[in-house]
Tab-separated table of C-alpha atoms in Angstrom:
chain	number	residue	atom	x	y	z
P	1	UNK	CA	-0.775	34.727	18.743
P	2	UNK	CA	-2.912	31.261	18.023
P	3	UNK	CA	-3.256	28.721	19.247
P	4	UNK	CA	-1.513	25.533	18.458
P	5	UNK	CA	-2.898	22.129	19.007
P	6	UNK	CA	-0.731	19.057	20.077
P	7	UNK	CA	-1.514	15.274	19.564
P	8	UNK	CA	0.039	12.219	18.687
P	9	UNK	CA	0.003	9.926	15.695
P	10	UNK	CA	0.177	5.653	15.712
P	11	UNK	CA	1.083	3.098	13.320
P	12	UNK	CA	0.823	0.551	15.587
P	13	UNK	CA	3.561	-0.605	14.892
P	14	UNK	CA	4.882	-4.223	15.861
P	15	UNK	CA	7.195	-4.415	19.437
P	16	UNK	CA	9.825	-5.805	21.020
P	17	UNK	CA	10.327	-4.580	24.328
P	18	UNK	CA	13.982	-3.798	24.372
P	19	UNK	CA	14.664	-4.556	28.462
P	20	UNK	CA	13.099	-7.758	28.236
P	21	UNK	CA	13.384	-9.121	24.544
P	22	UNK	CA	9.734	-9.929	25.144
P	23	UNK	CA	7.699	-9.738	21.632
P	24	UNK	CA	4.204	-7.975	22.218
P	25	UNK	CA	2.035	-9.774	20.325
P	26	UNK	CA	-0.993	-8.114	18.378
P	27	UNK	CA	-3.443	-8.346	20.953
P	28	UNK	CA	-1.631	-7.263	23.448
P	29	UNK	CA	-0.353	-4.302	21.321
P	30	UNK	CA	-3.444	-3.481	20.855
P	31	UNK	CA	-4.380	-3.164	24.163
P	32	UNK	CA	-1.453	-1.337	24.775
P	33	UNK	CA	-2.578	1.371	22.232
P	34	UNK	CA	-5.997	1.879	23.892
P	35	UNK	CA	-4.283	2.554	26.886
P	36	UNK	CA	-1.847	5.105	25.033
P	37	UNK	CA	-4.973	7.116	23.342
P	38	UNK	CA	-6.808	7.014	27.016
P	39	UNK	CA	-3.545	8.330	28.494
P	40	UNK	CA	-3.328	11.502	25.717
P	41	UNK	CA	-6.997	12.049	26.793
P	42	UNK	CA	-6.158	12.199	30.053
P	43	UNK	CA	-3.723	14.397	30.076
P	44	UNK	CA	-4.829	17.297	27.861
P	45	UNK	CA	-3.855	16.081	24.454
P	46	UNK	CA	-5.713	17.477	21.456
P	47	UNK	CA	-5.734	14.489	18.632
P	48	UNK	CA	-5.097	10.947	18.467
P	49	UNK	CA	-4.314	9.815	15.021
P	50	UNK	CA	-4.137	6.210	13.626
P	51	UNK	CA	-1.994	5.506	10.791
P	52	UNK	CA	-3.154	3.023	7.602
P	53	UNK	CA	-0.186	0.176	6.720
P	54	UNK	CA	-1.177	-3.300	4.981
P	55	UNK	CA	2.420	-4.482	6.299
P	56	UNK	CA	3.172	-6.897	8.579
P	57	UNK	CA	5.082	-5.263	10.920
P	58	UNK	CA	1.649	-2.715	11.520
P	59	UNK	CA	-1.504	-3.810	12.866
P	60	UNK	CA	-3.309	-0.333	11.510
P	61	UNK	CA	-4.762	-1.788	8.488
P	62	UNK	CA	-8.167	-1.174	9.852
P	63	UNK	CA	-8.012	2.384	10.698
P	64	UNK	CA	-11.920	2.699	11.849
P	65	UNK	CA	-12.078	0.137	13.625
P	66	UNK	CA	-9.503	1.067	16.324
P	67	UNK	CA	-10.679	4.602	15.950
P	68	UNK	CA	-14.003	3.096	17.351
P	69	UNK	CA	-12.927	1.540	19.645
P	70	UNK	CA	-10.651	4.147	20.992
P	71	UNK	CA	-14.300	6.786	20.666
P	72	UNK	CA	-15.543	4.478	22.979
P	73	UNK	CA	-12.797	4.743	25.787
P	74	UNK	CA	-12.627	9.144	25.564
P	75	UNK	CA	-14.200	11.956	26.439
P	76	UNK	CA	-12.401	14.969	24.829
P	77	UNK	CA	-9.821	14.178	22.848
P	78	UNK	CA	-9.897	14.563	18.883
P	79	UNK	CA	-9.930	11.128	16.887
P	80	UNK	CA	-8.570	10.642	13.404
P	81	UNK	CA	-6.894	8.691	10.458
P	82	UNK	CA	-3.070	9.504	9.865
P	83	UNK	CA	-3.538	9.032	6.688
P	84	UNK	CA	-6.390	7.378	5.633
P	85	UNK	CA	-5.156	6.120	1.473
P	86	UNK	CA	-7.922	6.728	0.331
P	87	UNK	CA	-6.792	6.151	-3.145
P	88	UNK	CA	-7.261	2.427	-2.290
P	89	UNK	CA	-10.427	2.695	-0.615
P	90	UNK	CA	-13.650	3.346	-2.403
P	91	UNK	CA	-14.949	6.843	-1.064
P	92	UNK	CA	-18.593	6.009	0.144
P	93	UNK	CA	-17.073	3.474	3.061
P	94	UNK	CA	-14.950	6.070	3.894
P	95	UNK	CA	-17.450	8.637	4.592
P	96	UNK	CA	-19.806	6.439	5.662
P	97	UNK	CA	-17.144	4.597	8.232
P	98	UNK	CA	-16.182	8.015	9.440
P	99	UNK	CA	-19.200	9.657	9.883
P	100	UNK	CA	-20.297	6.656	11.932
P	101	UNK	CA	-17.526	7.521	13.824
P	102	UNK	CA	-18.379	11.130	14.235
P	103	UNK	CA	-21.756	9.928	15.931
P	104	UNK	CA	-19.807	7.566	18.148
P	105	UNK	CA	-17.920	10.120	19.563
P	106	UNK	CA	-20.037	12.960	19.397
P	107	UNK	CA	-18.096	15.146	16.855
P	108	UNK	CA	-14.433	14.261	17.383
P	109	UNK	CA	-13.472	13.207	14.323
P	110	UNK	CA	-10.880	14.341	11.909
P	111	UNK	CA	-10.562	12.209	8.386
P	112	UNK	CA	-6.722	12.816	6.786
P	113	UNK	CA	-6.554	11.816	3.812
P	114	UNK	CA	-3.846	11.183	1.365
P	115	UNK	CA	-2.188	8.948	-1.684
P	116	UNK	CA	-0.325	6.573	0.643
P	117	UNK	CA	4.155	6.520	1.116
P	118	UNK	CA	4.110	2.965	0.742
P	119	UNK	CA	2.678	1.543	-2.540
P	120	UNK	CA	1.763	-2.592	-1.200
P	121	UNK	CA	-2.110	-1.041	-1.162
P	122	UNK	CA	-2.015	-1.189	-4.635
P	123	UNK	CA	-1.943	-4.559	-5.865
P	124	UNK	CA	-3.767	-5.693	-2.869
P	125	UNK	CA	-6.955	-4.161	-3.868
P	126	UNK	CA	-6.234	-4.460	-7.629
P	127	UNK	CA	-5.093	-1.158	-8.564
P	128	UNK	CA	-2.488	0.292	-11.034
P	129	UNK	CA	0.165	2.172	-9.337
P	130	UNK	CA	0.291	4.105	-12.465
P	131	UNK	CA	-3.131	5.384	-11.548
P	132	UNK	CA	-1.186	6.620	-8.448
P	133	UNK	CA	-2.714	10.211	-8.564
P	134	UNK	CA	-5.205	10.163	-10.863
P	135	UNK	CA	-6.814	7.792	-8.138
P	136	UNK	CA	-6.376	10.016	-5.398
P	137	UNK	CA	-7.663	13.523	-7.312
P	138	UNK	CA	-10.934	11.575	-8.650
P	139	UNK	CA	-11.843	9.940	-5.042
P	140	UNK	CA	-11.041	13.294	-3.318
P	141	UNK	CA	-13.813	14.478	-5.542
P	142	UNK	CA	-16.859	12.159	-4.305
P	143	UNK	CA	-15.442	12.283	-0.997
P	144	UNK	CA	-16.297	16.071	-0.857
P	145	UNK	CA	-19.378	15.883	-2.673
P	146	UNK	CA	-20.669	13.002	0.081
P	147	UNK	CA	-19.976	15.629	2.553
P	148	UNK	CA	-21.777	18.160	0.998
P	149	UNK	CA	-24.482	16.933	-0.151
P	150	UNK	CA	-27.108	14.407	1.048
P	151	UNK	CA	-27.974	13.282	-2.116
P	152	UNK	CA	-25.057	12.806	-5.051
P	153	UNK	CA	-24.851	12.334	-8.627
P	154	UNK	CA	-21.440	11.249	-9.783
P	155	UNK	CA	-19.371	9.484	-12.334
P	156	UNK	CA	-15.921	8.889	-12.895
P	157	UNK	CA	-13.280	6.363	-14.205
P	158	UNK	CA	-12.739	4.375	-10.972
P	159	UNK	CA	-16.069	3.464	-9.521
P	160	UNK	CA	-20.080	2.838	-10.698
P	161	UNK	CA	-21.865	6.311	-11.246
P	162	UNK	CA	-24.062	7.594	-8.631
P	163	UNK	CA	-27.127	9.031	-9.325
P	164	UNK	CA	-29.213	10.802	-7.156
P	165	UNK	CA	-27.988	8.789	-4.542
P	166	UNK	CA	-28.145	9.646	-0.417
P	167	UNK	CA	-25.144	8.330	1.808
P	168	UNK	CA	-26.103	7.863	5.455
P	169	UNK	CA	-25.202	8.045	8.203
P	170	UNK	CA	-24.657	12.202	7.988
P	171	UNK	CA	-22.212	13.161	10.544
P	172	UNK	CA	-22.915	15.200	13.762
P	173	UNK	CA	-19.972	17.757	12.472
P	174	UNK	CA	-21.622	19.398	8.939
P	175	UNK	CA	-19.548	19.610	7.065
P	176	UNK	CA	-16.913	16.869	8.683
P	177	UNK	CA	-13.528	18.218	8.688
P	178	UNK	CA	-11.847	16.801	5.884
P	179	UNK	CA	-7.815	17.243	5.681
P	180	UNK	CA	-5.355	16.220	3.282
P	181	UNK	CA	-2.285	14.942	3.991
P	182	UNK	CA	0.449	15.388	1.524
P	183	UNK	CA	4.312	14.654	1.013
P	184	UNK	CA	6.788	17.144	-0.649
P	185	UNK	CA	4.818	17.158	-4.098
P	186	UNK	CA	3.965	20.924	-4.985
P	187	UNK	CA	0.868	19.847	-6.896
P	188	UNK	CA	-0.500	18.175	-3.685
P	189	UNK	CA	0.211	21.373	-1.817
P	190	UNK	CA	-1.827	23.583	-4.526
P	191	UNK	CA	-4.301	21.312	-4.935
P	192	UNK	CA	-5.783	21.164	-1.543
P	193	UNK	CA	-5.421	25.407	-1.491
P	194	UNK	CA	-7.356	25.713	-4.464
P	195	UNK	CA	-9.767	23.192	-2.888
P	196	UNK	CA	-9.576	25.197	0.552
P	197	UNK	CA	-8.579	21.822	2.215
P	198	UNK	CA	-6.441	21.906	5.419
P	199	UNK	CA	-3.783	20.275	5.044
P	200	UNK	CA	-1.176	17.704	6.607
P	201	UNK	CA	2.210	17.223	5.797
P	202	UNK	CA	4.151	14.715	6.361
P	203	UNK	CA	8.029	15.549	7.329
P	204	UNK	CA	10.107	12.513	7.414
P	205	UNK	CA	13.715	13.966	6.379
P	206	UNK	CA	15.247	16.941	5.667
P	207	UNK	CA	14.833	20.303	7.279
P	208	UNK	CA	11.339	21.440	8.284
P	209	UNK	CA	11.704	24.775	6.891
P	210	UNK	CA	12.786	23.745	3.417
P	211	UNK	CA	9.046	23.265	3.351
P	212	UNK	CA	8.464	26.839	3.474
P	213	UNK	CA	7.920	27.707	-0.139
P	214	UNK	CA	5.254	24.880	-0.647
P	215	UNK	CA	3.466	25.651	2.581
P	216	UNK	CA	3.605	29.600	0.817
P	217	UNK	CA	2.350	27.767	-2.571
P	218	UNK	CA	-0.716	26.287	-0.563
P	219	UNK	CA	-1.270	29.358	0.984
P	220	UNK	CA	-1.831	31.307	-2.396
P	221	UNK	CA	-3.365	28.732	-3.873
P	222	UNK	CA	-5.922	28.996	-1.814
P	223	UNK	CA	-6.127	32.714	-1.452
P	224	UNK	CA	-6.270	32.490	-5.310
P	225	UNK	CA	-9.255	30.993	-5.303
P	226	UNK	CA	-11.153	32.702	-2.546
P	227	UNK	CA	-11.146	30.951	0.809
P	228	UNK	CA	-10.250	32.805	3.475
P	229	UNK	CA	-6.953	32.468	5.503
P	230	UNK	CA	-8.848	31.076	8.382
P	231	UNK	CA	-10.093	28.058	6.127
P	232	UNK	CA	-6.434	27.103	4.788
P	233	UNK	CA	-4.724	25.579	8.692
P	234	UNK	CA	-1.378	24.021	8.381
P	235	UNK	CA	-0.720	20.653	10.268
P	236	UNK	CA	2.293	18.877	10.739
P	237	UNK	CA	2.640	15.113	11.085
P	238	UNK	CA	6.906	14.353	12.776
P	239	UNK	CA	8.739	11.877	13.939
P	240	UNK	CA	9.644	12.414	17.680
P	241	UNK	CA	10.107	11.462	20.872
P	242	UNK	CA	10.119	13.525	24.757
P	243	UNK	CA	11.904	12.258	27.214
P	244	UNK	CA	13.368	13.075	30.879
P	245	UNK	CA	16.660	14.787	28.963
P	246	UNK	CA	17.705	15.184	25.474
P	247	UNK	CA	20.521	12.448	25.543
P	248	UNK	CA	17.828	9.753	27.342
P	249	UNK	CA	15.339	10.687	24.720
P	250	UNK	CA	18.240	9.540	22.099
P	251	UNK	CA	19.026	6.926	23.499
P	252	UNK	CA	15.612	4.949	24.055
P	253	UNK	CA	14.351	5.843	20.984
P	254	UNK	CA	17.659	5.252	18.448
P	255	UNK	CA	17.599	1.490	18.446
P	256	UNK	CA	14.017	1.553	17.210
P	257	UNK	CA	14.659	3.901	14.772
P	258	UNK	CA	17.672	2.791	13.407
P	259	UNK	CA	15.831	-0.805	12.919
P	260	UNK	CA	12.553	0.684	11.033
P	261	UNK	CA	14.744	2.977	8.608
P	262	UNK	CA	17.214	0.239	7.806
P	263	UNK	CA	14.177	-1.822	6.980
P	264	UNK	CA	13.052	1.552	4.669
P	265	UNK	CA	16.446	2.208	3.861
P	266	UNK	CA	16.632	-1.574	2.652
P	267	UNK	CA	13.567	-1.546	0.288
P	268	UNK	CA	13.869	2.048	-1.215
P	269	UNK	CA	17.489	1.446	-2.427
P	270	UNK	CA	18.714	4.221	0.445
P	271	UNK	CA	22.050	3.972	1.994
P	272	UNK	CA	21.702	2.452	5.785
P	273	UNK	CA	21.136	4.659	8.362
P	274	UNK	CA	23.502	5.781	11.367
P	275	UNK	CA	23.703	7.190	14.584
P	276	UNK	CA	25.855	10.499	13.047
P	277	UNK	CA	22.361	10.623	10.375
P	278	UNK	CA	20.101	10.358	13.322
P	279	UNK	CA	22.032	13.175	15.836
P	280	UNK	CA	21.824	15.413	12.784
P	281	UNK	CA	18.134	14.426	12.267
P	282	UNK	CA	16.774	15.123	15.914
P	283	UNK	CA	19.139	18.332	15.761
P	284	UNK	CA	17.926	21.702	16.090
P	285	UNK	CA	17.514	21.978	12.172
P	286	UNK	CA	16.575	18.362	11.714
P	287	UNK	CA	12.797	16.664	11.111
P	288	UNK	CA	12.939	14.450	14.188
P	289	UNK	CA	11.061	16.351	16.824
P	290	UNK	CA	13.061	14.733	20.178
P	291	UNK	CA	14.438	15.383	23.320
P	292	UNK	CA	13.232	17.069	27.040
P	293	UNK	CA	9.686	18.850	27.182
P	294	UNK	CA	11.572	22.405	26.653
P	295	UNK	CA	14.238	21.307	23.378
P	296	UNK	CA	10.817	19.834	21.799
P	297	UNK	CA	8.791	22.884	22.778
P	298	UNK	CA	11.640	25.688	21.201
P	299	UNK	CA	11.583	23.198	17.736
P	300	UNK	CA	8.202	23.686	17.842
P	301	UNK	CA	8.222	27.128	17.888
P	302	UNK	CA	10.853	27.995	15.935
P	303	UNK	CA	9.679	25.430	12.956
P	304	UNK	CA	6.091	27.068	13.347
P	305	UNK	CA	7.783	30.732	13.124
P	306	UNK	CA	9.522	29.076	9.850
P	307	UNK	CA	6.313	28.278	8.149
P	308	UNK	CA	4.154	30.883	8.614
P	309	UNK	CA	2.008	29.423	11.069
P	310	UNK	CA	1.096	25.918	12.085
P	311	UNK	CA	-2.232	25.003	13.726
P	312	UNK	CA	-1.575	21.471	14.293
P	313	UNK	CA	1.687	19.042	15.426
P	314	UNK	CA	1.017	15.314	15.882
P	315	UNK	CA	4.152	13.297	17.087
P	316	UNK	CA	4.484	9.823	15.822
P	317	UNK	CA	6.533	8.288	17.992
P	318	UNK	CA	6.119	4.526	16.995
P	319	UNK	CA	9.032	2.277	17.415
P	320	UNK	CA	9.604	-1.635	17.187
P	321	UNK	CA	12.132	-1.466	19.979
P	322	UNK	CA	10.185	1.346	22.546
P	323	UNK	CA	9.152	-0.142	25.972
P	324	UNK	CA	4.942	0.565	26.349
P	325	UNK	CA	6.120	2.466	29.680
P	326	UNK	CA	8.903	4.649	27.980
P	327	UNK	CA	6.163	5.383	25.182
P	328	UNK	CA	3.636	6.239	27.886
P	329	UNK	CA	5.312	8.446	29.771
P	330	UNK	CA	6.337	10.190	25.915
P	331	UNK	CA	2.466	11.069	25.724
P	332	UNK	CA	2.491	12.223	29.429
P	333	UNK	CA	5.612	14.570	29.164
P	334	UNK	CA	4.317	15.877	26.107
P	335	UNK	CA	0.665	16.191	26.951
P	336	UNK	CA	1.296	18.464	30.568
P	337	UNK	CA	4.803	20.315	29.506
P	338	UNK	CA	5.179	20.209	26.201
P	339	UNK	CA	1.735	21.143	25.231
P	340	UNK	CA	1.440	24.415	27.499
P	341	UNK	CA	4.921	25.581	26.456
P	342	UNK	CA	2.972	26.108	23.007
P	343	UNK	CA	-0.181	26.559	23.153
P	344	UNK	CA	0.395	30.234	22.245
P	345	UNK	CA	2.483	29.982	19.123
């Protein structure tokens, strides 16, 4: 048996509370936020992560920033990005941001990073999407040689050369633990074995264990190249929701949903969402991780059995139409039942 570590995932997303039509405004979401990660401290939860979006319907376009804040208000609980994109970002803020942030809160930080789902990062900071991975493998790069090395000399296509160069602050973790977060792409998946990154993967449709065979890919990727099993964790990164029973779970979180993946559905050229798609999704086969403490706990562990393993499940449970109470009481029910149910997976 291990041991597997539960937390919960943000995007901060924009609200309307659904019993009183009242819209939370930005400040007051935030606020609202704070108090969620200070609740999944509270109560025994392992990670907090924050999401990056330059949307308007998210307020998490300044990952760091809340993660500092957030640093500030803990004590225990493990603090990181969900994903940071770092191919938009230039890589010596990033480390530099985020090993501040490991000195705030005394070694609790986990930096996720990954190529982005949505692409409006892109023009923003003057990028070509066609660069879309070549971005992402050359940044990935200098981000690992900053954490290796006090001093760097660098060059690439994408950035001024470094030479001989020291990036401070260092972090209180050495090295900081640096994950990367990845889609269904089975060069992602090899790439971070090779690099004997832990990785983070994203399941937003489908059947967990179709991703079987890539996790398996990652896995000998990275025992190809010499790390050792210990070095190559697993994390997964859901969609979900716990409630009192299954079919109040459903219901307080399906208007939400069925309002942000119209919204997707509506952009990407997908046909609409419905409540038959969404029953099959939370279903015992389906991605969406949902319903009382012990139906989340048994998809847990039987997705976990499917993969080989998993170290690490962070429940995003963001939703424009979820109450801040109904969401708290989410992070309670799954920090003090769902948690201990598997905490020996």
């Amino acid at each position: 048996m291990t041991s597997m570590h539960i937390g919960v995932d943000s995007f901060v997303s924009e609200v309307t509370d659904p019993k009183t039509d009242h819209v939370v405004g930005p400040a007051e979401r935030m606020a609202h936020l704070l108090e969620e990660i200070a609740l999944a401290d509270r109560v025994g939860l392992y990670s907090f992560g924050i999401g990056e979006h330059h949307r308007s319907e998210y307020y998490d376009s300044a990952p760091p920033v809340i993660l500092a804040a957030a640093a500030a208000r803990t004590e225990r609980i493990r603090l990181g990005s969900a994903v940071k994109v770092l191919s938009a970002d230039d890589p010596v803020r990033v480390f530099q941001q985020f090993a501040t942030l490991d000195l705030i809160s005394n070694g609790r930080i986990d930096l996720v990073v990954g190529r982005g789902s949505f692409t409006e990062s892109f023009p923003l900071f003057g990028l070509d999407l066609a660069d879309y991975d070549a971005l992402f493998e050359e940044k990935l790069d200098l981000l690992l040689q900053l954490r290796d090395n006090v001093e760097v000399t660098w060059s690439g296509r994408f950035r001024p050369p470094l030479v001989k160069q020291g990036v401070f602050p260092r972090p209180v973790q050495d090295p900081l633990p640096i994950w990367v977060g990845v889609g269904g792409t089975p060069q992602s998946f090899a790439r971070a074995g090779l690099l004997g990154l832990p990785l983070m993967i994203a399941i937003i449709g489908g059947e967990p264990r179709q991703f079987a065979p890539l996790v398996d890919l990652y896995r000998r990727a990275g025992a190809h190249a010499g790390h050792a099993p210990d070095k190559l964790q697993v994390g997964l990164h859901v969609f979900g929701y716990v409630g009192e029973s299954t079919q109040a779970a459903a219901d307080t979180i399906y208007p939400g949903w069925h309002k942000m993946f119209t919204s997707v559905s509506r952009e990407r050229g997908f046909a609409p969402p419905n409540r038959p798609q969404f029953d099959a999704t939370a279903g015992p086969n389906g991605a969406f991780f949902m319903g009382d403490p012990q139906t989340v706990a048994d998809k847990i562990r039987r997705v976990a059995e499917q993969l080989g393993g998993v170290d690490r499940l962070s429940l995003q449970m963001t939703n424009p139409l979820l109450a801040h109470d109904d969401l708290l009481r989410g992070i309670e029910l799954l920090g003090t039942e769902v948690a201990p149910l598997v905490a020996d997976v």
